[in-house]
PDB file of C-alpha atoms in Angstrom:
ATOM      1  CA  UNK E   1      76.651 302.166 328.160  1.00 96.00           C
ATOM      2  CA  UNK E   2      77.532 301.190 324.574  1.00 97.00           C
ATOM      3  CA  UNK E   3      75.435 299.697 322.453  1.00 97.00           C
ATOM      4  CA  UNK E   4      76.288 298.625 318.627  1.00 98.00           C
ATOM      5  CA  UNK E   5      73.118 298.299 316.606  1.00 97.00           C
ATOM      6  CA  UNK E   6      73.115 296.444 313.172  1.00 98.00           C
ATOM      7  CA  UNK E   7      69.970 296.613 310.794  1.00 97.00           C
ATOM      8  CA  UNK E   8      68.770 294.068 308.432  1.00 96.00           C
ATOM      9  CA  UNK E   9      66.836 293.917 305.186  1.00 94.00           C
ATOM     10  CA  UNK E  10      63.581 296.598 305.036  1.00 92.00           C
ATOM     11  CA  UNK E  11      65.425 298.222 307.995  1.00 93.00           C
ATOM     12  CA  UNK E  12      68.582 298.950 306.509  1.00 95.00           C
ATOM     13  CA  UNK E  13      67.482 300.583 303.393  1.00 93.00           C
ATOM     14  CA  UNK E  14      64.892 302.891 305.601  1.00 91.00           C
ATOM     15  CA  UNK E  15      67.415 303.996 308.118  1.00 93.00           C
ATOM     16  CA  UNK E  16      70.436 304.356 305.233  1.00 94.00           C
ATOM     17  CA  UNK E  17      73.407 302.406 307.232  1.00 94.00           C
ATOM     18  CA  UNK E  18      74.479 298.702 308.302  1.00 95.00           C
ATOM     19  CA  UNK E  19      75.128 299.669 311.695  1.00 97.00           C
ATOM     20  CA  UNK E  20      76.055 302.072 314.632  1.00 96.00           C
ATOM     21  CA  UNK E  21      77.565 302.331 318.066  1.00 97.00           C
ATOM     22  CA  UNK E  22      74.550 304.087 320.283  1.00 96.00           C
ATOM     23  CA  UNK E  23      75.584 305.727 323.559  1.00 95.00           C
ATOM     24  CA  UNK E  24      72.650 305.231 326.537  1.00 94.00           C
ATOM     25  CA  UNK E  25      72.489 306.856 329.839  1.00 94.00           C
ATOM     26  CA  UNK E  26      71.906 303.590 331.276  1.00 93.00           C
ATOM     27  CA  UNK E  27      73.759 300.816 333.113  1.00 95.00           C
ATOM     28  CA  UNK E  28      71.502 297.888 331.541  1.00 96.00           C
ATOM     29  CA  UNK E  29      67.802 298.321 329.668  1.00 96.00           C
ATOM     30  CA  UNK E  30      65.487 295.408 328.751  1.00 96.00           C
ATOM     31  CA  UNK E  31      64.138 294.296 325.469  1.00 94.00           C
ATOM     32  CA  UNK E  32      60.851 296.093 325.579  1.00 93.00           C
ATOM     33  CA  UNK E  33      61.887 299.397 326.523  1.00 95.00           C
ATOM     34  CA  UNK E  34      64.746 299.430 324.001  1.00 94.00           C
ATOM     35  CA  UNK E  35      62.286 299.202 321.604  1.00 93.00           C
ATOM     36  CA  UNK E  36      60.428 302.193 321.882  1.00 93.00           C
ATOM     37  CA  UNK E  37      64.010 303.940 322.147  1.00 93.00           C
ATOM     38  CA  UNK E  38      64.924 302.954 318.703  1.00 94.00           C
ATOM     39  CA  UNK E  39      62.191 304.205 317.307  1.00 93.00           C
ATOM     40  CA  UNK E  40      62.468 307.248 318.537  1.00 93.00           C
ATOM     41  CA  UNK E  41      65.895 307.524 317.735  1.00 94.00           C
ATOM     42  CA  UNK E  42      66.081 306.460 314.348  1.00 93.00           C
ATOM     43  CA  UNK E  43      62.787 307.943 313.359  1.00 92.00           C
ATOM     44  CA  UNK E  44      60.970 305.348 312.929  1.00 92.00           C
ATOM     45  CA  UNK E  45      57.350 304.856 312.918  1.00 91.00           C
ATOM     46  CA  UNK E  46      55.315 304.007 316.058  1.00 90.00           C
ATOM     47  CA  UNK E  47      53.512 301.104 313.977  1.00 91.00           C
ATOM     48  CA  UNK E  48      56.927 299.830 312.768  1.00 90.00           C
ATOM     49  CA  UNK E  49      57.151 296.275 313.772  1.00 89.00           C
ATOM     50  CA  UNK E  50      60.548 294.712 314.086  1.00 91.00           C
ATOM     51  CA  UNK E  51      61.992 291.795 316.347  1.00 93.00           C
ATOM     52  CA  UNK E  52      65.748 292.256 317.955  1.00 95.00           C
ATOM     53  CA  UNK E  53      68.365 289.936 318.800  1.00 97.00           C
ATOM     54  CA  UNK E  54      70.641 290.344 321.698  1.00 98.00           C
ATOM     55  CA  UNK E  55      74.322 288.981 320.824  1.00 98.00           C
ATOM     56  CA  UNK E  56      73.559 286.648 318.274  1.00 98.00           C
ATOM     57  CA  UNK E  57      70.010 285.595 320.493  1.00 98.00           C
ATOM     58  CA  UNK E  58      66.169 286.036 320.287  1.00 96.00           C
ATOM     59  CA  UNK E  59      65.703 284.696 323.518  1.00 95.00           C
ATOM     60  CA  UNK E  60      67.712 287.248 325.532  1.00 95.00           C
ATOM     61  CA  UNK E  61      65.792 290.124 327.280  1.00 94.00           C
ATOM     62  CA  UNK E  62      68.072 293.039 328.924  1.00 96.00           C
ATOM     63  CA  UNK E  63      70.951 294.472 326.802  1.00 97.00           C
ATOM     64  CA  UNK E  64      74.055 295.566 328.727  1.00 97.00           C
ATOM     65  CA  UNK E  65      77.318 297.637 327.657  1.00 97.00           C
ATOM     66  CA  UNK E  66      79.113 296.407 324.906  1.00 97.00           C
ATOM     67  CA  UNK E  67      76.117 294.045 323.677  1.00 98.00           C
ATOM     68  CA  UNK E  68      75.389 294.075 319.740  1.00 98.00           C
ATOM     69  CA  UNK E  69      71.393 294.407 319.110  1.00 97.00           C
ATOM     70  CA  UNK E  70      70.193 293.429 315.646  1.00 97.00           C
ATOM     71  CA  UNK E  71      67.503 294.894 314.255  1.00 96.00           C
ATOM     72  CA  UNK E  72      65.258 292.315 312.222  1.00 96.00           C
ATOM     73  CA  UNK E  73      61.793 293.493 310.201  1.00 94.00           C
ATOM     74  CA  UNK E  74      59.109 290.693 310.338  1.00 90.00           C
ATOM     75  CA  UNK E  75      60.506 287.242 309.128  1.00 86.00           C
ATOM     76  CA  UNK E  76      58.087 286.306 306.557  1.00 74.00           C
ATOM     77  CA  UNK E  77      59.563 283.025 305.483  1.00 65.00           C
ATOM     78  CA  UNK E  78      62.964 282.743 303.596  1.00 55.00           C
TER      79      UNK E  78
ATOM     80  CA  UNK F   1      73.828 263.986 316.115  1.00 93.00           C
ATOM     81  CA  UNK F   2      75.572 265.482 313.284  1.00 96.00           C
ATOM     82  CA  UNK F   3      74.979 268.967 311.881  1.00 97.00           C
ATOM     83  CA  UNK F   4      76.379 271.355 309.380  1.00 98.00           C
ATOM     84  CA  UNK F   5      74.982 274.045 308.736  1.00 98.00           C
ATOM     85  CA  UNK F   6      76.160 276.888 305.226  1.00 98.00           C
ATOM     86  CA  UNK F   7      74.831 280.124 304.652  1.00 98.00           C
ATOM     87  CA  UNK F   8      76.372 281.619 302.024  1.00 96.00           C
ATOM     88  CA  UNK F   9      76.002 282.192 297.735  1.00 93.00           C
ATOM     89  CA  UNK F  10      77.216 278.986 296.530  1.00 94.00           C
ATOM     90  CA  UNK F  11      74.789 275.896 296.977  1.00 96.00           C
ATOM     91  CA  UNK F  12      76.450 272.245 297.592  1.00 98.00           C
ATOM     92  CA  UNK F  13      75.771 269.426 295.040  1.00 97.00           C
ATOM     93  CA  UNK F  14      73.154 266.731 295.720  1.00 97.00           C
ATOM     94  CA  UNK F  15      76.104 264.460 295.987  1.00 97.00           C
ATOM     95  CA  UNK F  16      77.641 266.740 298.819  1.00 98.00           C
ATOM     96  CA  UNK F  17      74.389 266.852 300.664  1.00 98.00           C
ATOM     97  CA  UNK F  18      73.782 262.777 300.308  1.00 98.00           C
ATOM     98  CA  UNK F  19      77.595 261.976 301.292  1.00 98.00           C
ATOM     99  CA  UNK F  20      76.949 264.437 304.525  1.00 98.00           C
ATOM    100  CA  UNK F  21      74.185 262.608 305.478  1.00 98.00           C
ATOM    101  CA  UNK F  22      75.235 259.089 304.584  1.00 97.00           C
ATOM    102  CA  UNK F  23      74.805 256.772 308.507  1.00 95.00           C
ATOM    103  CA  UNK F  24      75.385 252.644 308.082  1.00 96.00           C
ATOM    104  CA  UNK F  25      72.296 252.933 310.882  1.00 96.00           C
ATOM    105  CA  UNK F  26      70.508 255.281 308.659  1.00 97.00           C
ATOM    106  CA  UNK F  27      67.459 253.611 306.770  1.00 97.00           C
ATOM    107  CA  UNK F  28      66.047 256.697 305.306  1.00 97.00           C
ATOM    108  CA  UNK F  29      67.644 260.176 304.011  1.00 98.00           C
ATOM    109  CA  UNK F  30      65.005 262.962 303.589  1.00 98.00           C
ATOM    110  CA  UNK F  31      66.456 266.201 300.959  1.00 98.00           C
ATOM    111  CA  UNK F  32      64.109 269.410 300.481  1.00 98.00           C
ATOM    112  CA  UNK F  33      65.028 271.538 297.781  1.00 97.00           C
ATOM    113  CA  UNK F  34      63.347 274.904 297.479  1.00 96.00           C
ATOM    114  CA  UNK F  35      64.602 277.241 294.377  1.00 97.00           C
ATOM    115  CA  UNK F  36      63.143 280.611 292.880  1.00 97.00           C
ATOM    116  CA  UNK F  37      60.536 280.454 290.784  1.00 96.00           C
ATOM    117  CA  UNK F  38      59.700 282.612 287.793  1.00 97.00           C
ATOM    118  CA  UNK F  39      56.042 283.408 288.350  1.00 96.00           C
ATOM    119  CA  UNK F  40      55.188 284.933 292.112  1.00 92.00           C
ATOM    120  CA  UNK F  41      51.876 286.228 292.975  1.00 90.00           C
ATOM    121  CA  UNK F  42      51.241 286.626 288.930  1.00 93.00           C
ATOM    122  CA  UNK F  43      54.373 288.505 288.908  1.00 94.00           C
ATOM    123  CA  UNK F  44      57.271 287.417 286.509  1.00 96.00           C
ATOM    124  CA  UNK F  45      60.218 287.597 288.756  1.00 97.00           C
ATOM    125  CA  UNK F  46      63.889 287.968 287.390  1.00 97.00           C
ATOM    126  CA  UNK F  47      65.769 287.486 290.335  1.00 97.00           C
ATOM    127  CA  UNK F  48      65.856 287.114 294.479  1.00 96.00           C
ATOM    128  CA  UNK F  49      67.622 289.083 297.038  1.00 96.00           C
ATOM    129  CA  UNK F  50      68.413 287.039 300.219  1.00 96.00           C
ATOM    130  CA  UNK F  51      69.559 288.653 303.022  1.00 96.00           C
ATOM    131  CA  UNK F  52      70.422 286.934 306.907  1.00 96.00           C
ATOM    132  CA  UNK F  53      71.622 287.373 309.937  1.00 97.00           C
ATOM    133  CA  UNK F  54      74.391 284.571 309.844  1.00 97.00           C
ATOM    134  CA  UNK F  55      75.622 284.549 313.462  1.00 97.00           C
ATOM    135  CA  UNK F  56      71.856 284.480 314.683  1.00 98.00           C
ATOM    136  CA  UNK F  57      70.153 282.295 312.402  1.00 97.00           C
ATOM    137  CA  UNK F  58      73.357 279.522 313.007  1.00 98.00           C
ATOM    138  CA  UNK F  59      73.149 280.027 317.164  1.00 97.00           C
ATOM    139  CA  UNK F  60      69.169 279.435 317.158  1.00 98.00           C
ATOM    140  CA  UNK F  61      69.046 276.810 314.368  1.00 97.00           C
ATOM    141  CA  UNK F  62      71.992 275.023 316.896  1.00 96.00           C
ATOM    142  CA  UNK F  63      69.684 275.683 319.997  1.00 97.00           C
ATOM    143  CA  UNK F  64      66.465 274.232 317.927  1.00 97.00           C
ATOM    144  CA  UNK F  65      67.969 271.174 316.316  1.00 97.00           C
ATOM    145  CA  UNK F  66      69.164 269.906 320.112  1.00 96.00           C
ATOM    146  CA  UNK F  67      65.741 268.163 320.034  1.00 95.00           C
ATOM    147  CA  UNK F  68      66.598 265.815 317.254  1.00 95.00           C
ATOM    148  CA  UNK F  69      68.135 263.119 319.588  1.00 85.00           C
ATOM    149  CA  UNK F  70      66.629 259.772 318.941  1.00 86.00           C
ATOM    150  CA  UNK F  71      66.734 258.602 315.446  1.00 92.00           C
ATOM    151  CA  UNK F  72      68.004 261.067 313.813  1.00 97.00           C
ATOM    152  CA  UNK F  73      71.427 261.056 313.190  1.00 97.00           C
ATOM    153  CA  UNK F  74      72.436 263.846 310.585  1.00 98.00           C
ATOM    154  CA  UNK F  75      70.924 267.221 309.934  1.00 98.00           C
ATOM    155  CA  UNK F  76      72.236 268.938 306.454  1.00 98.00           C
ATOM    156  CA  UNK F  77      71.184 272.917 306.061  1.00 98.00           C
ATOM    157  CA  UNK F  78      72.012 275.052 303.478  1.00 98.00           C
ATOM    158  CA  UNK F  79      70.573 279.001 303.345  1.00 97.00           C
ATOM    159  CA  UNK F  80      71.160 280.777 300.430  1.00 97.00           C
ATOM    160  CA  UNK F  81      72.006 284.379 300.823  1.00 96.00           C
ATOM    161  CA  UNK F  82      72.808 287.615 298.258  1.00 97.00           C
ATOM    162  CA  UNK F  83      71.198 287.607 294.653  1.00 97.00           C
ATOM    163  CA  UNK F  84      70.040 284.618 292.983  1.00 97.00           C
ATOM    164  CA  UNK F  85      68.839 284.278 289.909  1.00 97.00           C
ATOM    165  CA  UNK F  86      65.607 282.354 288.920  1.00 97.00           C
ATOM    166  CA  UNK F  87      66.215 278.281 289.281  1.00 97.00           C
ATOM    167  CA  UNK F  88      68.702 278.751 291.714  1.00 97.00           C
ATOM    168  CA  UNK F  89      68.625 276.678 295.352  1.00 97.00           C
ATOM    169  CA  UNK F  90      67.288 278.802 298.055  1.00 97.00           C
ATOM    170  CA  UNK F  91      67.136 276.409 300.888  1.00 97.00           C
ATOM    171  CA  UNK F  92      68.303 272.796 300.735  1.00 98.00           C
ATOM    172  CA  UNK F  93      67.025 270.529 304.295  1.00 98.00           C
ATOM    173  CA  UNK F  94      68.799 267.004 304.499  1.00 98.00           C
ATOM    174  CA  UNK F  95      68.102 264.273 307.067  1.00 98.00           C
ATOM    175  CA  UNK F  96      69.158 260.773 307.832  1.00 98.00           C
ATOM    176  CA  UNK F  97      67.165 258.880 310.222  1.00 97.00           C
ATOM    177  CA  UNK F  98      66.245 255.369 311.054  1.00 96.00           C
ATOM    178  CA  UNK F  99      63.319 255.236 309.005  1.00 95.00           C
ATOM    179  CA  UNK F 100      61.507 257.882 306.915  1.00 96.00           C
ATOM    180  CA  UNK F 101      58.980 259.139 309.799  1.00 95.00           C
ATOM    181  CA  UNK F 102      61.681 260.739 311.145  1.00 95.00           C
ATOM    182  CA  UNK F 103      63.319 262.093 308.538  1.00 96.00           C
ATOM    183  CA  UNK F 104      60.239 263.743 306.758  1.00 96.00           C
ATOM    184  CA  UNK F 105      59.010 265.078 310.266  1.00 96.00           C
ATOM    185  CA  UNK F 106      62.491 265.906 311.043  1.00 97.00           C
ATOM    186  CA  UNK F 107      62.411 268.075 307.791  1.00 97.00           C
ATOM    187  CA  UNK F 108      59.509 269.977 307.859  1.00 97.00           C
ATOM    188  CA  UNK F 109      59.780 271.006 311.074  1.00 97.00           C
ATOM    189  CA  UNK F 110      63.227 272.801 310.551  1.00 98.00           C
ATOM    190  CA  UNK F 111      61.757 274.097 307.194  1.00 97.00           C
ATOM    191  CA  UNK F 112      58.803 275.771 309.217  1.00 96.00           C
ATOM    192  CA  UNK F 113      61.533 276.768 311.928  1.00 96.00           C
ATOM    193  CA  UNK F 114      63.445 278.141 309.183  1.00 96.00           C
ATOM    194  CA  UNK F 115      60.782 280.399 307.514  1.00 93.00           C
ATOM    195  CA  UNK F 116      59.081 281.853 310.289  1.00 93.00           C
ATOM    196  CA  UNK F 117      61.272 282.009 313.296  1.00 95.00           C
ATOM    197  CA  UNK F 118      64.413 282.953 311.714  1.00 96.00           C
ATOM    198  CA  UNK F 119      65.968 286.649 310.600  1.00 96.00           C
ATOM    199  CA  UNK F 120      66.018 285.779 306.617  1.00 96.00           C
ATOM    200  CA  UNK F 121      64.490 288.126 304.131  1.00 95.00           C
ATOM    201  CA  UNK F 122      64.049 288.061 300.415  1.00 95.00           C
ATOM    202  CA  UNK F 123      63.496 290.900 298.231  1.00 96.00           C
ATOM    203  CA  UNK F 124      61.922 290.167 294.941  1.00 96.00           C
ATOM    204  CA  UNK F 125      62.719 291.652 291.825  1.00 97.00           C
ATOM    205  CA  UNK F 126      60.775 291.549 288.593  1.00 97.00           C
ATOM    206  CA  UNK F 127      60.861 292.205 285.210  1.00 96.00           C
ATOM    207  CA  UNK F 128      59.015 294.816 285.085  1.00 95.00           C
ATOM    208  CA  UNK F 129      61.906 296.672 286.936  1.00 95.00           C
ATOM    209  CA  UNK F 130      60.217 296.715 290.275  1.00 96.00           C
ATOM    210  CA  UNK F 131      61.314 295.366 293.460  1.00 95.00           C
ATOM    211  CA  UNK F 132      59.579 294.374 296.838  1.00 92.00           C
ATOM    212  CA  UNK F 133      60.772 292.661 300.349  1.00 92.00           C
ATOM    213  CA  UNK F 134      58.657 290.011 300.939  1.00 87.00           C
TER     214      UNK F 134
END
C-alpha cells in the first residue's frame, strides 16, 4: 500500500522534507506498529516521541492505502 | 451552536470577534486573548514561530466542541500560525452563553484542549540570535 507521510515542526527540520509517499508491503498496519516503522525508516531515534494522525484524526488506529499519516512531535501547548 | 473557527497569520479585530458572538439569548460573552511576550524563561524573545496542522487541529476542535450544547450558543477560535512578532495575538477564545459560568468554563476548557491535545508548535526566537521549539 501507499502511504503519504507529512512532518510537522521539530520533525520536519530533523528529517529535511514536508512530506513523502512511503510504499509498505502491507494491505493495512495499525497505529502502534507504524510507529516503530518510521523510525526505522527515517532514522530516527528509538527515544523519539511523536504522536500521528490518521487522515486529519488522532483517534484513528490502522492506516490503509492511500491514507495521509502526520507526523506530530509532543504538543507542548500553543 | 455556532462555531468558526481561523487558523491563519492575520488576527480578527475585537469588534469581529464580539459581532461573531453577539446572541439576543446571550447574557454573557467570554474573550481570551493570549499574545507573545518579550521576556520567556528570562530569555528576551524577538519573535514566535507557529506552526499547525490545519486540517487536524479544525476536525478535532469540531469533534471536541460537540459537547457545548446547552447554554452555549457561539464558540469564536482564532490560532495564529507562521512568524509573529512580539505583542502579536496568538490565540483569541470567544464565547457567548447564557450567563458567565458557562462562558468562562466554556473557555478554559477549549484553551486547555487547545494547548495540550492539539498538533500546534511554537518555536521561539531570541535576541540573542538563538532559537528553540518549545
Amino acid at each position: 500500500m501507499l502511504i503519504k507521510i507529512k512532518f510537522f515542526g521539530e520533525l520536519k527540520e530533523k528529517i529535511g522534507k514536508r512530506s513523502e509517499v512511503l510504499e509498505i508491503e502491507r494491505t493495512s498496519i495499525k497505529k502502534e506498529e507504524l510507529i516503530p516503522f518510521l523510525k526505522k525508516t527515517f532514522g530516527l531515534s528509538e527515544n523519539e516521541i511523536f504522536n500521528i494522525a490518521i487522515n486529519n484524526s488522532l483517534s484513528k488506529k490502522e492506516i490503509k492505502n492511500g491514507d495521509t499519516v502526520s507526523l506530530h512531535p509532543i504538543y507542548r501547548g500553543g | 451552536m455556532e462555531v468558526r473557527i481561523i487558523i491563519n497569520k492575520n488576527s480578527p479585530s475585537l469588534e469581529e470577534v464580539k459581532n461573531f458572538l453577539r446572541e439576543k439569548k446571550a447574557g454573557a460573552i467570554f474573550i481570551f486573548n493570549g499574545a507573545v511576550r518579550s521576556v520567556n524563561d528570562g530569555k528576551e524573545v524577538e519573535k514566535l514561530e507557529y506552526e499547525v496542522d490545519k486540517e487536524t487541529v479544525e476536525n478535532e476542535l469540531k469533534k471536541f466542541l460537540k459537547k457545548y450544547k446547552k447554554n452555549v450558543y457561539k464558540i469564536f477560535i482564532y490560532q495564529a500560525e507562521g512568524i509573529l512578532p512580539v505583542g502579536e495575538d496568538t490565540i483569541i477564545i470567544g464565547v457567548s452563553s447564557e450567563s458567565r459560568k458557562e462562558a468562562f468554563s466554556a473557555c478554559e476548557e477549549i484553551l486547555e484542549f487547545m494547548k495540550h491535545k492539539l498538533p500546534v508548535w511554537k518555536k521561539e526566537y531570541y535576541k540573542n540570535g538563538k532559537n528553540h521549539w518549545l
